[in-house]
Amino acid sequence: MNGLFRRYLVVVVRFLPFALAFLRDRRRFVLFGSRRQVPDEKHRQRAEQIRDTMLELGPAFIKVGQVLSTRPDIVPPVYADVFGTLQDEVPEGAGGDPKHVVAEELGDELDQSTLEPVAGGSLAYVYTVDYRGERIALKVRRPELKPVITRDLRVVRGLIPLIRPFATERQQYSIENAADDFEDIILNELDFDREATIMADIRENFDDDERVVIPAIYEDLCSERVLAMEYLTGRKITDDSAFDDVDVTPHEMATRIINVYLEMGLVDGVFHADPHPGNLGVTDDGRLLLFDFGMSERLPPTVQDDIIALYRALVRRDVDDLVDALIALDVLEPHVNRAEVGRVLELVIENLEGRSEITWRLIITELTTNLRAFPFRIPPDVMLLIRVGTVGEGVCRQLDPEFDFLAAVRSFLVEQGLIESEFDAIIEETWTDVRRSLPALARVPSRFERTLSRLERGELVVRTDSVDGRGTGEQNLGYAVVAGALIVAAAVLTFHDRPYEIPALAGAASFLLVYLINIES
């Protein structure tokens, strides 16, 4: 307990200057005074200082910063951008020497003398080692790391009550769930058994796909602390020489990345959620190589359907469906004021339509910025999807600066039959309008038949009053009116199974002929 309390004090002291700075933004003298106007550059400098503090505090806070980089419901965009640079930072020596873990878990299975380091991260190192005559890769969790992470997560949870009183109503809604979200995501990354299972499932889903390659798993060597896999190499996808001597262009690879990730998430329901350049490679035969499945997720079919519904609503600019999708995804509370949210979303759509270029990041920024008047949060599964879109779009733009991310997404969804093409959407909307009109259309034939019967019996009289009072020739106008009405009726009756439009057209022709004869005479 003393260790936990000391750690709590250390963290509070390290973040206290930033807390005071944020309080001064709201009131110049902390307890009183006017609000300060802080330029974006100042916020960026402050965000960089917080990022450096997170690095110094160790792996748990690095992961918290990474999660916050995709939580626009908690932090402003400038802070999210800076925290996103934590992705490739590695604290040297954090958590001890991972070779001790290899010795404890696989001492009798492997020749320790052949162990060589390849890469390092905030939670684990990657080694290669000889195993039964071949070279394999080991992802090894840093020793004694889980107790450190668990302790720091308790510290983070203890900070929530201190932060909540100073947060806006919108932020409070998200902060209440933040500690649980952090814990779920970070502890999942520490469980290499879970990662091995997800990695094997994704590999099986793409087993016959020549576009992508995923390392095989050595199940007998895997444990909660060690992940043993096939050792595959590739060129880092953003290297200048990545596409030399391969039969694929950067644009084609960008399209492939989008299609593969959409297939993982929206078709298979299990996806790799960390597509930054360090986790993507190009093999010598031009295939997409995926690394590091620690940040990954399974999506229930209902969430997949809700994501597709969200995109469909955006494409159609259907505000009501957009609100429904956001509520279904738990982004908005069910009892939110739908009318007010609808007006805000209409503004979002108008703002997007006025832009010369629309990106995934811009859509997310517009949505989260304009929804700040309402309590909303980004659930973990939705947060990872946002991360995939944001990071993936960045990689695709690095490969091809002119790459249209949203067009590629739409093309995939149409090809998979998940949303309609523009033409199909128009047809569906027209058919919906027709279905709504069917009750009225069904009553038209009987009414038209009664009207014809009255005409035959001479009971229907069309009267027109002369403007000049003489009445000369104004009777002819009645024939023209009836002819026009019958033509409209014929157009409507074409939707009916029986050919009622034929007598309507015949009647229209008769009245039109009488009108023309009288005009000539």
XYZ file of N, CA, C and O in Angstrom, residues 263-347:
340
model
N -12.340 -5.595 -44.532
C -12.767 -6.992 -44.521
C -12.611 -7.595 -43.127
O -13.479 -8.339 -42.655
N -11.501 -7.261 -42.448
C -11.311 -7.754 -41.085
C -12.427 -7.277 -40.169
O -13.022 -8.067 -39.424
N -12.709 -5.979 -40.202
C -13.632 -5.412 -39.236
C -15.093 -5.645 -39.555
O -15.864 -6.056 -38.684
N -15.495 -5.414 -40.812
C -16.911 -5.403 -41.146
C -17.420 -6.694 -41.755
O -18.631 -6.908 -41.823
N -16.525 -7.563 -42.193
C -16.937 -8.854 -42.751
C -16.627 -9.990 -41.777
O -17.498 -10.782 -41.409
N -15.358 -10.043 -41.312
C -14.944 -11.130 -40.419
C -15.239 -10.848 -38.953
O -15.413 -11.774 -38.162
N -15.244 -9.573 -38.564
C -15.565 -9.225 -37.188
C -14.416 -9.343 -36.217
O -14.608 -9.245 -35.005
N -13.202 -9.535 -36.698
C -12.012 -9.554 -35.839
C -10.909 -8.833 -36.600
O -10.614 -9.171 -37.741
N -10.297 -7.811 -35.967
C -9.397 -6.970 -36.742
C -8.180 -6.517 -35.947
O -8.203 -6.406 -34.723
N -7.120 -6.273 -36.678
C -5.873 -5.687 -36.200
C -6.102 -4.182 -36.114
O -6.502 -3.549 -37.082
N -5.865 -3.596 -34.927
C -6.271 -2.201 -34.706
C -5.099 -1.236 -34.614
O -5.267 -0.122 -34.117
N -3.934 -1.636 -35.114
C -2.757 -0.766 -34.967
C -1.970 -0.691 -36.277
O -0.810 -1.127 -36.345
N -2.565 -0.101 -37.332
C -1.915 -0.107 -38.642
C -0.916 1.026 -38.858
O -0.906 1.654 -39.917
N -0.076 1.314 -37.844
C 0.922 2.359 -38.075
C 2.085 1.768 -38.875
O 2.231 0.533 -38.975
N 2.933 2.591 -39.497
C 3.949 2.089 -40.429
C 4.870 1.011 -39.852
O 5.332 0.137 -40.589
N 5.129 1.051 -38.544
C 5.993 0.043 -37.953
C 5.394 -1.344 -37.932
O 6.113 -2.338 -37.757
N 4.080 -1.445 -38.100
C 3.400 -2.742 -38.076
C 2.972 -3.225 -39.452
O 2.261 -4.221 -39.566
N 3.372 -2.517 -40.503
C 3.026 -2.895 -41.871
C 4.292 -3.038 -42.703
O 5.176 -2.193 -42.639
N 4.368 -4.097 -43.464
C 5.545 -4.315 -44.305
C 5.149 -4.761 -45.699
O 3.999 -5.137 -45.955
N 6.105 -4.708 -46.601
C 5.930 -5.186 -47.970
C 6.907 -6.330 -48.183
O 8.120 -6.153 -48.019
N 6.419 -7.505 -48.514
C 7.291 -8.655 -48.738
C 7.961 -8.548 -50.110
O 7.574 -7.722 -50.943
N 8.940 -9.394 -50.334
C 9.669 -9.362 -51.613
C 8.776 -9.700 -52.803
O 9.088 -9.328 -53.938
N 7.676 -10.421 -52.546
C 6.757 -10.728 -53.648
C 5.570 -9.765 -53.694
O 4.568 -10.030 -54.364
N 5.664 -8.638 -52.938
C 4.669 -7.574 -53.056
C 3.423 -7.741 -52.219
O 2.431 -7.038 -52.437
N 3.455 -8.628 -51.222
C 2.289 -8.798 -50.370
C 2.362 -7.877 -49.152
O 3.435 -7.421 -48.762
N 1.193 -7.626 -48.564
C 1.096 -6.818 -47.351
C 1.360 -7.711 -46.144
O 0.688 -8.722 -45.953
N 2.343 -7.336 -45.329
C 2.727 -8.108 -44.146
C 2.271 -7.358 -42.892
O 2.593 -6.180 -42.723
N 1.525 -8.037 -42.020
C 1.012 -7.431 -40.796
C 1.771 -7.948 -39.581
O 1.981 -9.156 -39.448
N 2.185 -7.021 -38.699
C 2.872 -7.351 -37.458
C 2.040 -6.906 -36.258
O 1.175 -6.039 -36.375
N 2.368 -7.456 -35.097
C 1.929 -6.954 -33.786
C 0.412 -6.824 -33.675
O -0.172 -5.784 -33.969
N -0.219 -7.883 -33.170
C -1.666 -7.927 -33.030
C -2.103 -7.687 -31.588
O -3.204 -8.082 -31.193
N -1.243 -7.031 -30.797
C -1.590 -6.762 -29.410
C -2.804 -5.882 -29.283
O -3.681 -6.103 -28.437
N -2.887 -4.850 -30.114
C -4.063 -3.977 -30.122
C -4.999 -4.482 -31.217
O -4.814 -4.202 -32.397
N -5.961 -5.277 -30.810
C -6.899 -5.884 -31.752
C -8.235 -6.053 -31.046
O -8.339 -5.905 -29.824
N -9.262 -6.377 -31.812
C -10.599 -6.415 -31.218
C -11.510 -7.336 -32.016
O -11.303 -7.570 -33.206
N -12.511 -7.863 -31.312
C -13.586 -8.613 -31.963
C -14.848 -7.756 -31.922
O -15.170 -7.162 -30.882
N -15.553 -7.715 -33.025
C -16.781 -6.922 -33.097
C -17.987 -7.854 -33.192
O -18.037 -8.707 -34.083
N -18.975 -7.689 -32.308
C -20.220 -8.450 -32.470
C -20.908 -8.047 -33.769
O -20.734 -6.921 -34.249
N -21.687 -8.951 -34.347
C -22.397 -8.612 -35.598
C -23.252 -7.355 -35.476
O -23.387 -6.596 -36.443
N -23.824 -7.111 -34.290
C -24.659 -5.914 -34.126
C -23.845 -4.641 -34.290
O -24.317 -3.667 -34.893
N -22.613 -4.633 -33.759
C -21.754 -3.459 -33.894
C -21.339 -3.283 -35.350
O -21.288 -2.154 -35.865
N -21.028 -4.386 -36.042
C -20.695 -4.297 -37.453
C -21.844 -3.644 -38.227
O -21.624 -2.759 -39.062
N -23.068 -4.102 -37.951
C -24.235 -3.536 -38.638
C -24.412 -2.053 -38.302
O -24.772 -1.250 -39.171
N -24.146 -1.690 -37.047
C -24.307 -0.290 -36.641
C -23.269 0.600 -37.326
O -23.568 1.744 -37.686
N -22.041 0.102 -37.491
C -20.998 0.870 -38.188
C -21.401 1.093 -39.643
O -21.265 2.197 -40.193
N -21.909 0.047 -40.281
C -22.357 0.171 -41.674
C -23.530 1.147 -41.767
O -23.601 1.978 -42.685
N -24.450 1.069 -40.796
C -25.590 1.992 -40.781
C -25.116 3.431 -40.615
O -25.691 4.354 -41.217
N -24.076 3.635 -39.801
C -23.525 4.979 -39.614
C -22.982 5.521 -40.931
O -23.251 6.672 -41.304
N -22.222 4.702 -41.640
C -21.651 5.163 -42.904
C -22.754 5.397 -43.942
O -22.722 6.378 -44.693
N -23.760 4.505 -43.966
C -24.861 4.677 -44.908
C -25.600 5.994 -44.641
O -25.964 6.714 -45.575
N -25.796 6.304 -43.362
C -26.481 7.553 -43.013
C -25.661 8.765 -43.440
O -26.221 9.766 -43.911
N -24.342 8.695 -43.307
C -23.492 9.796 -43.746
C -23.560 9.969 -45.255
O -23.640 11.094 -45.756
N -23.533 8.851 -45.976
C -23.581 8.916 -47.441
C -24.898 9.526 -47.907
O -24.938 10.356 -48.804
N -25.994 9.117 -47.258
C -27.313 9.601 -47.660
C -27.657 10.955 -47.051
O -28.699 11.531 -47.364
N -26.813 11.408 -46.106
C -27.077 12.650 -45.376
C -28.416 12.573 -44.642
O -29.164 13.545 -44.571
N -28.687 11.384 -44.096
C -29.930 11.139 -43.378
C -29.681 11.377 -41.887
O -29.086 10.536 -41.205
N -30.116 12.520 -41.393
C -29.822 12.916 -40.021
C -30.484 11.981 -39.012
O -29.866 11.594 -38.007
N -31.738 11.582 -39.253
C -32.435 10.701 -38.307
C -31.708 9.359 -38.168
O -31.522 8.852 -37.049
N -31.306 8.778 -39.295
C -30.579 7.508 -39.246
C -29.204 7.684 -38.596
O -28.699 6.776 -37.927
N -28.599 8.847 -38.789
C -27.303 9.123 -38.185
C -27.421 9.164 -36.657
O -26.592 8.594 -35.940
N -28.464 9.798 -36.164
C -28.695 9.826 -34.713
C -28.935 8.415 -34.192
O -28.396 8.012 -33.155
N -29.750 7.635 -34.921
C -30.021 6.248 -34.513
C -28.733 5.443 -34.413
O -28.531 4.671 -33.461
N -27.836 5.604 -35.399
C -26.589 4.846 -35.408
C -25.684 5.243 -34.245
O -25.067 4.390 -33.607
N -25.608 6.534 -33.951
C -24.767 7.000 -32.844
C -25.299 6.508 -31.500
O -24.521 6.172 -30.599
N -26.606 6.444 -31.364
C -27.186 5.915 -30.130
C -26.948 4.409 -30.038
O -26.604 3.890 -28.973
N -27.123 3.702 -31.153
C -26.908 2.251 -31.156
C -25.469 1.887 -30.797
O -25.220 0.856 -30.160
N -24.519 2.743 -31.169
C -23.103 2.500 -30.870
C -22.715 2.981 -29.471
O -21.536 2.913 -29.105
N -23.680 3.481 -28.699
C -23.433 3.981 -27.338
C -22.567 5.235 -27.323
O -21.982 5.567 -26.291
N -22.480 5.918 -28.457
C -21.772 7.194 -28.486
C -22.632 8.262 -27.815
O -22.140 9.092 -27.042
N -23.925 8.239 -28.101
C -24.885 9.150 -27.476
C -25.817 8.366 -26.558
O -26.099 7.183 -26.813
N -26.289 9.025 -25.510
C -27.230 8.384 -24.614
C -28.600 8.247 -25.289
O -28.997 9.102 -26.093
N -29.357 7.191 -24.960
C -30.671 6.994 -25.609
C -31.642 8.141 -25.376
O -32.493 8.411 -26.227
N -31.549 8.824 -24.219
C -32.514 9.887 -23.926
C -32.029 11.264 -24.388
O -32.586 12.280 -23.975
N -31.018 11.317 -25.248
C -30.523 12.591 -25.736
C -31.619 13.313 -26.519
O -32.517 12.675 -27.089
N -31.579 14.638 -26.532
C -32.553 15.432 -27.277
C -32.290 15.269 -28.778
O -31.384 15.880 -29.347
N -33.097 14.440 -29.409
C -32.856 14.089 -30.818
C -32.973 15.305 -31.737
O -32.227 15.426 -32.713
N -33.912 16.187 -31.440
C -34.103 17.365 -32.301
C -32.861 18.251 -32.276
O -32.382 18.709 -33.331
N -32.313 18.486 -31.083
C -31.125 19.329 -30.977
C -29.915 18.656 -31.623
O -29.134 19.303 -32.329
N -29.758 17.354 -31.370
C -28.645 16.631 -32.002
C -28.797 16.657 -33.510
O -27.819 16.837 -34.246
N -30.037 16.495 -33.988
C -30.278 16.526 -35.430
C -29.847 17.838 -36.058
O -29.239 17.854 -37.132
N -30.142 18.952 -35.384
C -29.737 20.263 -35.920
C -28.209 20.374 -35.971
O -27.653 20.928 -36.928
N -27.545 19.848 -34.948
C -26.080 19.893 -34.933
C -25.512 19.036 -36.058
O -24.563 19.439 -36.750
N -26.074 17.856 -36.269
C -25.565 16.968 -37.318
C -25.829 17.545 -38.709
O -25.028 17.340 -39.631
N -26.939 18.251 -38.872
C -27.182 18.944 -40.144
C -26.082 19.965 -40.405
O -25.615 20.126 -41.546
N -25.658 20.648 -39.336
C -24.559 21.613 -39.469
C -23.267 20.909 -39.850
O -22.491 21.409 -40.682
